[in-house]
Structure formats: C-alpha cells, structure tokens
C-alpha positions as CSV (number, residue, x, y, z in Angstrom):
1,M,278.7,81.2,-29.8
2,T,281.9,79.8,-28.4
3,H,284.2,82.2,-26.6
4,L,287.9,82.0,-27.1
5,F,290.6,82.5,-24.5
6,A,294.4,82.3,-24.3
7,T,296.5,81.9,-21.1
8,D,299.8,80.6,-19.7
9,D,300.0,77.1,-18.5
10,K,300.6,78.2,-15.0
11,F,297.0,79.5,-14.6
12,A,295.6,76.0,-14.4
13,D,292.6,77.1,-12.2
14,V,291.6,79.8,-14.8
15,V,291.8,77.2,-17.6
16,A,289.7,74.7,-15.7
17,E,287.0,77.2,-14.8
18,L,286.7,78.7,-18.3
19,E,286.6,75.3,-20.0
20,R,283.9,74.3,-17.5
21,R,281.9,77.2,-18.8
22,G,282.3,76.2,-22.4
23,W,285.2,78.5,-23.5
24,R,287.7,77.1,-26.0
25,R,291.4,77.6,-25.3
26,L,293.8,78.9,-28.0
27,P,297.6,78.6,-28.1
28,F,299.0,81.4,-26.0
29,V,301.4,82.6,-28.8
30,G,300.4,83.6,-32.3
31,C,296.6,83.7,-31.9
32,P,295.4,87.3,-32.0
33,K,291.6,86.5,-32.2
34,F,290.9,85.9,-28.6
35,D,288.0,87.2,-26.5
36,L,290.0,86.9,-23.3
37,K,293.7,86.8,-22.5
38,W,294.9,85.9,-19.0
39,T,298.6,86.4,-18.3
40,N,301.2,88.5,-16.5
41,Y,301.1,92.3,-17.2
42,T,304.5,92.3,-18.9
43,K,303.4,89.8,-21.5
44,I,300.6,91.9,-22.8
45,A,301.2,93.6,-26.2
46,W,298.9,96.6,-25.5
47,T,299.2,98.0,-29.0
48,R,297.6,94.8,-30.4
49,V,294.7,94.6,-28.0
50,K,291.5,95.5,-29.8
51,P,288.6,97.4,-28.0
52,Q,286.3,94.3,-28.0
53,Q,289.0,92.1,-26.4
54,I,289.5,91.6,-22.7
55,V,292.7,91.1,-20.8
56,N,293.1,90.5,-17.0
57,H,295.0,93.8,-16.4
58,L,294.2,97.4,-16.8
59,H,296.6,99.3,-19.1
60,H,299.0,101.4,-17.0
61,S,298.0,99.5,-13.8
62,I,301.7,99.6,-13.0
63,L,300.8,103.0,-11.5
64,F,299.1,101.0,-8.7
65,S,301.2,97.9,-8.5
66,Q,304.8,99.3,-8.4
67,K,305.7,101.2,-5.2
68,D,307.6,104.1,-6.8
69,Q,304.9,104.7,-9.4
70,F,302.2,104.6,-6.8
71,T,304.1,107.0,-4.6
72,E,304.5,109.5,-7.4
73,L,300.9,109.2,-8.4
74,L,299.8,110.0,-4.8
75,Y,302.1,112.9,-4.2
76,T,302.1,114.4,-7.7
77,H,298.5,114.2,-8.6
78,A,296.7,114.4,-5.3
79,V,294.1,117.2,-5.3
80,D,294.4,117.6,-1.5
81,Q,297.8,116.8,0.0
82,L,296.4,116.9,3.5
83,Q,294.1,114.0,2.6
84,V,297.1,111.9,1.6
85,D,298.9,112.7,4.9
86,R,295.9,111.6,6.8
87,C,295.9,108.1,5.4
88,F,299.3,107.3,4.0
89,P,302.6,107.2,6.0
90,R,305.3,109.7,4.8
91,T,307.0,108.0,1.8
92,F,310.1,108.9,-0.2
93,D,311.7,107.7,-3.4
94,W,315.4,107.3,-2.5
95,S,316.3,107.6,-6.2
96,R,315.2,111.2,-6.3
97,P,317.6,113.8,-4.9
98,Q,314.8,116.0,-3.7
99,D,313.2,113.1,-1.8
100,Q,316.5,112.3,-0.2
101,R,316.8,115.8,1.1
102,L,313.2,115.8,2.4
103,L,313.7,112.4,4.0
104,K,316.7,113.5,5.9
105,C,314.7,116.4,7.3
106,W,311.8,114.3,8.3
107,F,314.1,111.7,9.7
108,L,315.7,114.3,12.0
109,Y,312.2,115.4,13.0
110,S,311.1,111.9,13.8
111,E,314.3,111.3,15.8
112,A,313.7,114.5,17.8
113,V,310.2,113.4,18.6
114,A,311.4,110.0,19.7
115,V,314.0,111.6,22.0
116,L,311.4,114.0,23.5
117,Q,308.9,111.2,24.0
118,K,311.5,109.0,25.8
119,S,312.5,112.0,28.0
120,L,309.0,112.1,29.4
121,K,309.2,108.4,30.5
122,S,312.8,108.1,31.6
123,T,315.9,110.2,32.5
124,M,317.9,111.2,29.4
125,A,321.1,113.3,28.9
126,T,320.3,117.0,29.1
127,D,322.3,117.8,26.0
128,Q,320.5,115.1,24.0
129,V,317.1,116.5,24.9
130,E,318.2,120.1,24.1
131,V,319.4,119.0,20.7
132,A,316.0,117.4,20.0
133,M,314.1,120.5,21.2
134,E,316.3,122.7,18.9
135,V,315.6,120.4,15.9
136,A,311.8,120.6,16.6
137,R,312.0,124.4,16.9
138,T,314.0,124.7,13.7
139,L,311.7,122.4,11.6
140,I,308.4,123.9,12.8
141,S,309.2,127.4,14.1
142,D,307.5,130.7,14.8
143,N,308.0,133.3,17.5
144,F,305.5,131.7,19.9
145,F,306.8,128.2,19.4
146,E,310.4,129.3,20.1
147,R,309.5,130.5,23.6
148,W,308.6,127.1,24.8
149,R,311.0,125.3,27.0
150,K,309.2,122.1,28.1
151,E,309.2,118.9,26.2
152,A,305.5,118.2,26.8
153,E,304.6,121.7,25.4
154,I,306.6,121.1,22.2
155,L,305.1,117.6,21.7
156,E,301.6,118.9,22.2
157,E,302.1,121.6,19.6
158,L,303.7,119.1,17.2
159,R,300.6,116.9,17.7
160,L,298.4,119.8,16.6
161,R,300.5,120.7,13.6
162,D,301.5,117.3,12.3
163,Q,298.8,115.1,10.6
164,Q,300.9,112.0,11.3
165,F,302.2,112.7,14.8
166,N,300.2,109.8,16.3
167,A,302.0,107.4,13.9
168,L,305.4,108.4,15.4
169,G,306.9,106.5,18.3
170,S,309.9,106.6,20.5
171,N,312.1,104.4,18.3
172,N,312.2,106.3,15.0
173,V,311.7,103.2,12.8
174,W,311.6,103.4,9.0
175,I,310.8,100.7,6.5
176,C,312.8,100.3,3.3
177,K,311.1,98.6,0.3
178,P,312.5,97.6,-3.1
179,S,310.1,99.2,-5.5
180,N,309.7,96.4,-7.9
181,L,309.8,93.3,-5.7
182,S,306.8,91.6,-4.2
183,Q,306.0,89.1,-1.5
184,G,308.0,90.9,1.2
185,R,311.3,90.3,-0.6
186,G,314.1,92.7,0.3
187,I,312.1,94.7,2.8
188,M,314.1,95.9,5.8
189,L,313.6,98.0,8.9
190,C,316.0,100.5,10.4
191,S,316.2,103.2,13.0
192,S,319.3,105.2,12.0
193,M,320.4,107.1,8.9
194,E,323.6,105.0,8.7
195,E,321.6,101.8,8.5
196,L,319.3,103.3,5.9
197,V,322.2,104.4,3.7
198,E,323.8,101.0,4.0
199,I,320.6,99.2,3.1
200,T,320.0,101.2,0.0
201,S,323.6,101.2,-1.2
202,P,324.2,98.9,-4.3
203,G,325.8,95.6,-3.4
204,E,325.1,95.8,0.3
205,Q,322.3,93.3,0.5
206,G,324.1,90.0,-0.3
207,G,322.8,86.6,0.7
208,Q,320.1,84.7,-1.2
209,L,318.6,88.0,-2.6
210,E,321.8,89.1,-4.2
211,A,320.8,87.9,-7.7
212,E,317.4,89.6,-7.5
213,F,318.9,92.9,-6.3
214,S,321.7,93.0,-8.8
215,S,319.4,92.2,-11.8
216,S,316.2,94.0,-11.0
217,L,316.5,96.5,-8.2
218,T,316.4,100.1,-9.5
219,K,314.7,102.1,-6.7
220,W,314.1,102.0,-3.0
221,I,311.0,103.4,-1.4
222,I,311.5,104.6,2.2
223,Q,308.5,104.9,4.4
224,K,307.8,105.9,8.0
225,Y,307.0,102.7,9.9
226,I,303.9,102.8,12.1
227,E,305.3,102.1,15.5
228,R,301.9,101.9,17.3
229,P,299.7,99.8,15.0
230,L,296.4,98.2,15.9
231,L,297.3,94.7,17.3
232,L,295.0,91.6,17.5
233,Q,295.3,88.0,18.6
234,N,297.6,88.5,21.6
235,G,299.5,91.5,20.2
236,R,300.1,90.6,16.6
237,K,300.5,92.9,13.6
238,F,298.3,92.3,10.6
239,D,297.4,93.8,7.2
240,I,294.1,94.1,5.3
241,R,293.9,92.8,1.8
242,Q,291.1,94.5,-0.1
243,W,289.9,93.6,-3.6
244,V,289.2,96.6,-5.9
245,L,288.2,96.4,-9.6
246,I,289.4,99.3,-11.6
247,T,287.6,99.6,-14.9
248,E,289.0,102.8,-16.3
249,L,291.3,105.7,-15.6
250,E,290.2,108.2,-18.2
251,P,288.3,110.4,-18.5
252,K,287.4,109.7,-14.9
253,P,288.8,107.0,-12.7
254,T,286.2,104.3,-11.9
255,A,286.6,101.6,-9.3
256,F,284.4,99.1,-7.6
257,W,285.1,98.1,-4.0
258,F,284.4,94.5,-3.0
259,Y,282.4,94.3,0.2
260,R,284.6,91.6,1.7
261,S,288.3,91.6,2.6
262,Y,290.7,89.5,4.6
263,L,293.4,90.0,7.2
264,R,296.9,88.4,7.3
265,F,298.6,88.0,10.6
266,C,302.3,87.9,11.7
267,S,303.3,84.8,13.6
268,R,305.2,86.6,16.3
269,K,304.1,89.3,18.7
270,F,304.8,92.9,17.7
271,D,308.2,94.0,19.1
272,L,310.2,97.0,18.1
273,T,313.4,95.6,19.7
274,C,313.5,92.9,16.9
275,L,313.6,95.0,13.7
276,H,315.2,92.3,11.6
277,D,312.6,89.6,12.5
278,R,310.5,89.1,9.4
279,F,307.9,86.9,11.3
280,T,307.2,89.9,13.6
281,H,306.9,92.7,11.0
282,L,306.0,91.3,7.6
283,S,302.5,89.9,7.4
284,N,302.9,88.6,3.8
285,Y,301.7,85.0,3.5
286,S,304.8,84.2,1.4
287,V,306.9,85.1,4.5
288,Q,304.7,83.7,7.3
289,Q,304.1,80.3,5.7
290,H,307.7,79.4,6.6
291,F,307.2,80.0,10.4
292,A,307.2,76.9,12.5
293,P,305.6,76.9,16.0
294,H,308.9,75.7,17.6
295,Q,310.4,79.0,16.5
296,S,308.3,80.9,19.0
297,T,310.2,83.1,21.5
298,E,309.7,84.1,25.1
299,I,308.0,87.3,23.9
300,D,305.5,85.2,22.0
301,Q,304.5,83.4,25.1
302,L,304.1,86.5,27.3
303,G,300.5,87.0,28.3
304,S,299.3,83.6,26.9
305,D,298.0,82.7,30.4
306,V,296.2,86.1,30.9
307,P,292.4,85.7,31.1
308,G,290.9,86.5,27.7
309,S,294.1,85.8,25.7
310,I,294.1,83.2,22.9
311,P,296.1,80.0,23.4
312,R,298.9,80.0,20.9
313,D,297.7,76.8,19.1
314,Q,294.4,78.5,18.4
315,L,295.8,81.6,16.7
316,D,294.7,82.2,13.1
317,A,297.0,83.0,10.2
318,M,294.1,84.8,8.5
319,W,290.7,86.3,9.3
320,N,287.9,87.3,7.0
321,S,286.3,90.7,7.3
322,E,283.4,89.4,9.4
323,Q,285.8,88.1,12.1
324,F,287.5,91.5,12.0
325,R,284.3,93.4,12.5
326,E,283.3,91.1,15.4
327,S,286.7,91.7,17.1
328,L,286.1,95.5,17.0
329,R,282.8,95.4,18.8
C-alpha cells in the first residue's frame, strides 16, 4: 500500500526522505485524501483533518509556541504556583493591565534588591539605601521584618521568602520579548522602567524591524533576566534546546522527552554592561551566525591566556548533551 503525503516546496528534505521511503507526493492544495501533511501551523485547516490523517503539528500547539499563550497556560492552569516559580523566571504580559501593575511592583522589588546588594560591596548614598530598604519592608512586611535595620539581614530574609531571589542581581535587568516573533527578533534588554515603557510603546522600535512590528506585533512579554546564569567556554551564555513530542492534551497531557539535546552558545562573553549587544545575550543561531571573529572585543579576550581556558579559535557554537554532561563533571 502506497502512503500519500502533501507538503510545501520549502520542505525539500522532508520530500526527499518520504519519497525515498516509497511515499507518493500529492499537490499541496486541493487534495484532501492524504495520509500525512507537512506544513506550517497556520496553513492547516483543522476542521478538515480526519482522525486517521496525520499532520506535523498538534492542534492548539500555539499554547506552547507563542510566548503570551504559554505564559497564560503556566500561570492560569498550574496546579502548584510555587513549582512554576522554582523553574520559570517571573513573566508578565504587558497587554494585560493587571500584569502591568504586578510588573511595576516586582520591578521596584528587584530594583531595591539590586541597591541593597550593591551597598554591601561599595559605598552608596544613604538616602538611596534607605529608600530601597523601605521598598523591601513594604512589599514583604510583618512586625518582625520591620524591626530590621541592616541591609544584610533584609537580604537574608528575602532570600528565604523569595523562590527566585538567587536569580536576582545588582543590575535589575529585564528582557522584553515580542510574543509572536521568533529567532530572537525584536528582543531587547533594559534596566529601568523608562526604557521598558519606551521599548513596548507602539512605533518606538524603528529600523529594519519596523515593518514586522507594525504589521504583526500585538503583545510584549516582559521577563526577569537571569543576571547570574551558568556560563561555559570562557564565560559565555548558552541555552539548551530539548526535543519533546506531545501526542495529546486531552484528557491527559502526554509527552515524550527525547534523551538527547543540544546547547547553543553566545559568541561574546557574558557582560551586563552591554545590554544592547545581541551577540552577548541572545544565543539564537539565527543571531549568532552573523558574528565574525574580527568583531570580538577586549572583554572577549580577557582570561584567554589563563591556564585551563579555551583559545578563542577553538570555541564551539554548539554542544551536544554528552559534551555538556562531561563539562559538569
């Protein structure tokens, strides 16, 4: 029995592999009697897909692939909110008034923590420290807490009460992501509420992304940036790409976790003084592929001659999961 499939021309590798296995290709448009259809999510007419037919997307998978949908799924349907806070940085949908109010409170809290942490390392203006201490007392207050007067005591209590305290730093950095763009497009970092409002205001982005923003941007997702991430390969940030196969959502979500994954590295050393440097903070391959070695900075070269460091020309853009495990031993 010959299996039938339909797909867009742009998926040449899929076409080649299926034809190698003896499948017969149908015209993409106007042929409802397929066994498999391979295309973009938006091109699937879900009401016409029959139970015995297979498509390369899960219905309603937008809940996982679009940032605002995924955020709502986590915060609205999570059985245990504390579990979410343990593994997912605080995230807010800027299009929702309630989230805007919550974000402003958490922004003040993170800013206060940043000031208190800086005050332990260097001399700061007394009034600035007092304001930060008052913000901390106001946001997380009880009679015992209000009696404290030392920065270190307040920070220690916040560490005990806040699931995400260790993700905070002394720079109060936040990351702003367009909800429905991919490949790192439009993502920006900021450390002040004024910058955040400017970034998320319509018509403020400009440049080569202007057309994308004006035509498709509807929502911004604002997330606390992890200021102290795990760094590898001479102090470079990375992300982990993990394959997961979701076979159903109802009546019970079922997913299969692939035993392998891979890491993608930034080309420049992690540095919070360069918030607008995409080669430092965005590990997307679509961003890093444009980095050229001659674009390296003095910061990139620091420590390159330290024993045990990796020469710059031997740094990898990607690792597999086996390499990652080996580095952690």
